[in-house]
CSV table of C-alpha atoms in Angstrom, one decimal:
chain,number,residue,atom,x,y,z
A,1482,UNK,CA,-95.5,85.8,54.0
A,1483,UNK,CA,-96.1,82.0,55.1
A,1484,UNK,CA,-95.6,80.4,58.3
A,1485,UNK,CA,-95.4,77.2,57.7
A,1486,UNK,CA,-94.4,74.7,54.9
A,1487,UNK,CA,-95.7,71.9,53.3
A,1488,UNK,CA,-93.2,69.1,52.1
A,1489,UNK,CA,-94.1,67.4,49.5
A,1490,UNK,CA,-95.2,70.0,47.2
A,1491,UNK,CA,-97.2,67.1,45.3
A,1492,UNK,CA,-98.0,63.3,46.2
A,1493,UNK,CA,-99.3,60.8,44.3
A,1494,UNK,CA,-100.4,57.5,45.5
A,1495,UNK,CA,-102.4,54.2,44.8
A,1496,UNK,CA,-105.7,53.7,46.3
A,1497,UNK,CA,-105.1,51.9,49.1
A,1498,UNK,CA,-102.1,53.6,50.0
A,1499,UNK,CA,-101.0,55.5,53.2
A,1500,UNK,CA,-100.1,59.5,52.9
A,1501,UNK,CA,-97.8,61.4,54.6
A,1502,UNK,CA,-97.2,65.3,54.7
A,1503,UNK,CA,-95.4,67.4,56.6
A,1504,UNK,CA,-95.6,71.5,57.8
A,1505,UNK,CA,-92.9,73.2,58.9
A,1506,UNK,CA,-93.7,76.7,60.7
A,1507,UNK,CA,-91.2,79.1,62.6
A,1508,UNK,CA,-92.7,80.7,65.3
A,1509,UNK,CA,-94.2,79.4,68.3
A,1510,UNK,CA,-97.6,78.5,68.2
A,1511,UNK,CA,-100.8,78.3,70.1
A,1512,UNK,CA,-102.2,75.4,67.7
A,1513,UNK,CA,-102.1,74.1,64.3
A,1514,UNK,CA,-104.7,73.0,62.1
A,1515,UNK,CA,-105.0,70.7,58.9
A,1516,UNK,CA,-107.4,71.8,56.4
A,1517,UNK,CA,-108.3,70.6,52.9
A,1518,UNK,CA,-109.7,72.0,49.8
A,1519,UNK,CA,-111.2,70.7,46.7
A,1520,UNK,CA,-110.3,72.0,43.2
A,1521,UNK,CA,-110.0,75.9,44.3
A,1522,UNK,CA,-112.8,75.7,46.7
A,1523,UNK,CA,-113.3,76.0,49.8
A,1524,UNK,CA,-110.9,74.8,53.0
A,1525,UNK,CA,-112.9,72.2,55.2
A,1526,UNK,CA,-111.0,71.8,58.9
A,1527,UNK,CA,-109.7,68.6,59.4
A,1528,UNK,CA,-108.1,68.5,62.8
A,1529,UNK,CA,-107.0,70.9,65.3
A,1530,UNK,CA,-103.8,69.5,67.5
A,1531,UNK,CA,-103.0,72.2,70.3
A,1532,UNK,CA,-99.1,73.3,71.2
A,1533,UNK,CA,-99.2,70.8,74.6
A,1534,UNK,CA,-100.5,67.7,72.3
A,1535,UNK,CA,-98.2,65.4,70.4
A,1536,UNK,CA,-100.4,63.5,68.6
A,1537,UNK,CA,-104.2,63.4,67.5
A,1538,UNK,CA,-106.3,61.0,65.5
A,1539,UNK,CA,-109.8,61.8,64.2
A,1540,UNK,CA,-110.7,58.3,61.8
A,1541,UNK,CA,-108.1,58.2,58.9
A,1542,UNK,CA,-106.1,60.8,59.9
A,1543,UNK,CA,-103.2,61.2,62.6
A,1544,UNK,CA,-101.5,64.3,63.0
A,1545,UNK,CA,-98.6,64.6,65.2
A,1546,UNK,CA,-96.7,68.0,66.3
A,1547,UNK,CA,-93.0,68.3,67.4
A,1548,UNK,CA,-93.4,71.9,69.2
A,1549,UNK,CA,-89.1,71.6,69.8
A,1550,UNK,CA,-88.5,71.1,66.0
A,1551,UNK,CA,-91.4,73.5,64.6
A,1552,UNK,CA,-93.3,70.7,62.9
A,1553,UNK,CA,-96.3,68.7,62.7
A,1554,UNK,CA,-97.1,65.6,60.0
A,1555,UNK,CA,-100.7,64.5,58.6
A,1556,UNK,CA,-101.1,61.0,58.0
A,1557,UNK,CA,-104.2,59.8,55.9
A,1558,UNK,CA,-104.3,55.6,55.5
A,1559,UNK,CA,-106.2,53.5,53.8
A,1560,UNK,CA,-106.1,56.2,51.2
A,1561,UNK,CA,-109.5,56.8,48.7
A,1562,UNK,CA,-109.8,58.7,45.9
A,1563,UNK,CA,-112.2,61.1,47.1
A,1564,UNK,CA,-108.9,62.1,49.2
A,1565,UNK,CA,-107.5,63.5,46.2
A,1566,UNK,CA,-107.4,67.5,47.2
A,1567,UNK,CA,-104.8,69.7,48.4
A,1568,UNK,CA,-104.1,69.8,52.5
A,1569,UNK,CA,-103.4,72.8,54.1
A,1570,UNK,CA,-101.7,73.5,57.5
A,1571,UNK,CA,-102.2,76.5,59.6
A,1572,UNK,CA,-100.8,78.0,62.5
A,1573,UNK,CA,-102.3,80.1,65.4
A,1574,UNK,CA,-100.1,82.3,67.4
A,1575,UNK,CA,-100.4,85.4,68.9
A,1576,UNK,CA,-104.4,87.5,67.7
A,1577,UNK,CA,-107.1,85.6,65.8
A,1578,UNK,CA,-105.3,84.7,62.1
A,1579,UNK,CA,-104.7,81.6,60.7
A,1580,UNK,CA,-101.5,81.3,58.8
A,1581,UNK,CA,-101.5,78.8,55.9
A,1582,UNK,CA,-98.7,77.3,54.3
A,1583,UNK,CA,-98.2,76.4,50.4
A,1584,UNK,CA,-100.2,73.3,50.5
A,1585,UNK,CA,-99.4,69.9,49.5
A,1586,UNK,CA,-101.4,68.8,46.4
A,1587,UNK,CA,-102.5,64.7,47.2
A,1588,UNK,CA,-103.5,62.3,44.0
A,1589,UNK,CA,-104.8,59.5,44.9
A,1590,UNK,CA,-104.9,56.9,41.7
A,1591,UNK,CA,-108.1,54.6,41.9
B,1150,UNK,CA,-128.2,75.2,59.9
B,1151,UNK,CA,-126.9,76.7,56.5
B,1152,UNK,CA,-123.2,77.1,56.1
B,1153,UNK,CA,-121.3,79.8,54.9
B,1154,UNK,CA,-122.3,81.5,51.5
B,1155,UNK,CA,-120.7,83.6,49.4
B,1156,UNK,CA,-121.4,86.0,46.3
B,1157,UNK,CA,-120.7,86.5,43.4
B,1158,UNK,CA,-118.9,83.2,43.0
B,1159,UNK,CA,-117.3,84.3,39.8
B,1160,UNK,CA,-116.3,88.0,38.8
B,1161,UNK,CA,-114.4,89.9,36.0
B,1162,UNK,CA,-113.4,93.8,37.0
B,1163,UNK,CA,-110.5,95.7,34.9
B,1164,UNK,CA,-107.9,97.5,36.6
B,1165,UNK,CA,-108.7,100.8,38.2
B,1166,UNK,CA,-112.0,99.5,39.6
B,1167,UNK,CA,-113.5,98.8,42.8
B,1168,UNK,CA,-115.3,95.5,43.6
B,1169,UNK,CA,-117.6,94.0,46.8
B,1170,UNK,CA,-117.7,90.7,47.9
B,1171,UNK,CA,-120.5,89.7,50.3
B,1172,UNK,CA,-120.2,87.1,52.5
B,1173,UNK,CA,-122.9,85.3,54.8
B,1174,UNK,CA,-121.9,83.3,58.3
B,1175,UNK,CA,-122.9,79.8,59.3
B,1176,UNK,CA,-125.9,80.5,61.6
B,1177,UNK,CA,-124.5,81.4,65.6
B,1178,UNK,CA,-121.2,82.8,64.2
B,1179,UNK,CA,-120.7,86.0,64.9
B,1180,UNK,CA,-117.0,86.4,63.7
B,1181,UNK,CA,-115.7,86.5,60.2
B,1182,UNK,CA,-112.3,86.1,58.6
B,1183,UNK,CA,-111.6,87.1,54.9
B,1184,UNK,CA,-108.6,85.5,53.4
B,1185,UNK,CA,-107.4,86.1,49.4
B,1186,UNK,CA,-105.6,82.5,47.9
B,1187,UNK,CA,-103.9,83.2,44.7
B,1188,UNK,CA,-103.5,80.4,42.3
B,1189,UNK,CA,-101.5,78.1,43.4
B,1190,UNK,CA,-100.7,79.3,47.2
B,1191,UNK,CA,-102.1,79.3,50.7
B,1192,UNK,CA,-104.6,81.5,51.8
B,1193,UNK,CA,-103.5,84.9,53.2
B,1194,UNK,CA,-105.7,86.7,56.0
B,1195,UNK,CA,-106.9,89.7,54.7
B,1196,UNK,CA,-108.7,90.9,58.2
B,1197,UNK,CA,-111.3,89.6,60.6
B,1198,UNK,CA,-114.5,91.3,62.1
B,1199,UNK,CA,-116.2,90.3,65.5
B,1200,UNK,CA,-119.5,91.9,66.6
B,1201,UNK,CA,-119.2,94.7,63.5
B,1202,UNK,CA,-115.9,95.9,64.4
B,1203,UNK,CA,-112.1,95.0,62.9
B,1204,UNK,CA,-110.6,92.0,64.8
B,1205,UNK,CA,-107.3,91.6,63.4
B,1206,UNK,CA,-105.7,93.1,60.3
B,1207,UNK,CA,-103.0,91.2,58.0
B,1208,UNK,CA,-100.8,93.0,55.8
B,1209,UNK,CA,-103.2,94.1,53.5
B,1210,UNK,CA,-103.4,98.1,52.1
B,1211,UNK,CA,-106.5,100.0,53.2
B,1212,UNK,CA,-107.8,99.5,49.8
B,1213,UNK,CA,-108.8,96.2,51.3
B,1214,UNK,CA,-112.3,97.6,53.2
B,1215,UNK,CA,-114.9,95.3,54.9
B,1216,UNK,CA,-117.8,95.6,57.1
B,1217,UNK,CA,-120.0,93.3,59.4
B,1218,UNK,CA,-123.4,93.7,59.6
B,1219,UNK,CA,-125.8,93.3,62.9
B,1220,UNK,CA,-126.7,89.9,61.2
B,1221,UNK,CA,-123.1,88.6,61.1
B,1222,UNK,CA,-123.0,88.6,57.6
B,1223,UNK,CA,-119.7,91.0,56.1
B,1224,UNK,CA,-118.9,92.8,53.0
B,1225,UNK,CA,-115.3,92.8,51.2
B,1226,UNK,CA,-114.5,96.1,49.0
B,1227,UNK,CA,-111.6,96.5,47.2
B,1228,UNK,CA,-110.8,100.1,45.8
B,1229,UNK,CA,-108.5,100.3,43.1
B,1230,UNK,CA,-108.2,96.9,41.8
B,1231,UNK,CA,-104.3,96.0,39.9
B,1232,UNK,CA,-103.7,92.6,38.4
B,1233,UNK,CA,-102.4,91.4,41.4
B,1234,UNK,CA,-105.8,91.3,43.5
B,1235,UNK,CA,-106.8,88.4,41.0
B,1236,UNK,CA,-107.7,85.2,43.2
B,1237,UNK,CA,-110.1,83.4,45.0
B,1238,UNK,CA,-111.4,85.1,48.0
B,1239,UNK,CA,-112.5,83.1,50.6
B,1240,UNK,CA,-114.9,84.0,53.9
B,1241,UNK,CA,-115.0,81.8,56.9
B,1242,UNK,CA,-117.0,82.3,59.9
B,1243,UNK,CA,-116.5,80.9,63.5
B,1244,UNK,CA,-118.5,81.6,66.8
B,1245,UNK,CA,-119.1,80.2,70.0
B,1246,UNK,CA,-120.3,76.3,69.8
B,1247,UNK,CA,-117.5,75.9,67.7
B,1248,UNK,CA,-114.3,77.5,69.3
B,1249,UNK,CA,-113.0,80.4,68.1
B,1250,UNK,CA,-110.0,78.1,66.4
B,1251,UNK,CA,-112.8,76.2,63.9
B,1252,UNK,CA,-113.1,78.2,60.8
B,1253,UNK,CA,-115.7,77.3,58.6
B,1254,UNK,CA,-115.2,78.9,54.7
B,1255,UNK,CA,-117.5,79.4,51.9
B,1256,UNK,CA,-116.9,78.5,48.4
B,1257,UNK,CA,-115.1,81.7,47.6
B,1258,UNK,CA,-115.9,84.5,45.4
B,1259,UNK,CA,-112.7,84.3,42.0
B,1260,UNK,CA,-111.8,87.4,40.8
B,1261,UNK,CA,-110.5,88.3,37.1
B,1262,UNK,CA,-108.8,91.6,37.5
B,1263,UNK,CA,-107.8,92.4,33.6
């Protein structure tokens, strides 16, 4: 089973455009990750937020987390093709697994 | 520093069959996760290993198998194979300068069970 859930499933944007994706997860957590993956290959981490932080940025990207509501959001701006990929969040809680959630599939139209 | 690298990148077994994936870690990183994606889904941890001994199982049958070796590097078997162990099967390493929390995958290794 997942812990946590993308919304939207798919997104597809302009160039230029900003991106927004959100996780949902239902237990607490230690910290949760963004991670993204090109055509079926390999996840590449993004950003790691921990469960006291409410926000992070790391250049295009902002993640926030909402620990009361069990959610976090990516944002990517200034969108670029090459962003095209599908983003993965993942939580940490108790032991040393990750638990990814469905994925949220970005296409970003030059 | 060479990343994470994984073999065979591509394989096709038939049902009934067992299979190894090898998997070798980022140089320093002595722990490695194994996760299975099936099209279309998240990853799912499969297990991790930490200085050549099981770290953490998901919920995986003990069909799944693996092994770490002194160099860090780890081995996936899977006994048995049935249509449902198609998917890509992805190996990440982590270690000390990076924080335990920083996984870093290979590729993957796809498997065609037919």
């Amino acid at each position: 089973s997942q812990q946590g859930e993308e919304d939207p499933q798919a997104l597809s944007i302009q160039e230029g455009e900003n991106a927004t994706m959100n996780c949902s997860y239902k237990t607490s957590i230690n910290n949760l990750q963004w991670y993204r993956q090109n055509s079926g290959r390999g996840l590449v981490h993004l950003i790691l937020i921990r469960s006291n932080e409410r926000e992070k940025h790391s250049g295009r990207l902002r993640v926030t987390l909402d620990t009361s509501k069990k959610s976090s959001s990516l944002l990517i701006t200034a969108s670029r093709a090459a962003d095209t990929a599908s983003y993965f969040c993942a939580t940490v809680a108790a032991g040393n697994k990750l638990t990814f959630g469905g994925g949220t599939r970005v296409l970003v139209k030059p | 520093e060479t990343g994470v690298t994984q073999s065979p990148t591509h394989l096709i077994k038939t049902r009934g069959q067992q299979v190894t994936l090898r998997c070798s870690s980022q140089s320093g990183h002595n722990t490695v996760s194994w996760y299975q994606q099936a099209l279309g889904q998240g990853p799912q941890f499969i297990f991790q290993y930490y200085r050549e001994e099981e770290n953490g199982r998901g919920n995986f049958p003990p069909r799944f198998s693996g092994l770490q070796f002194p160099n860090y590097s780890s081995e996936l078997n899977v006994n048995a194979l049935e249509l449902d162990d198609s998917a890509l099967y992805l190996c990440a390493s982590s270690g000390p300068q990076t924080g335990k929390w920083e996984l870093f995958f290979g590729e993957g290794s796809r498997l065609t069970v037919l």
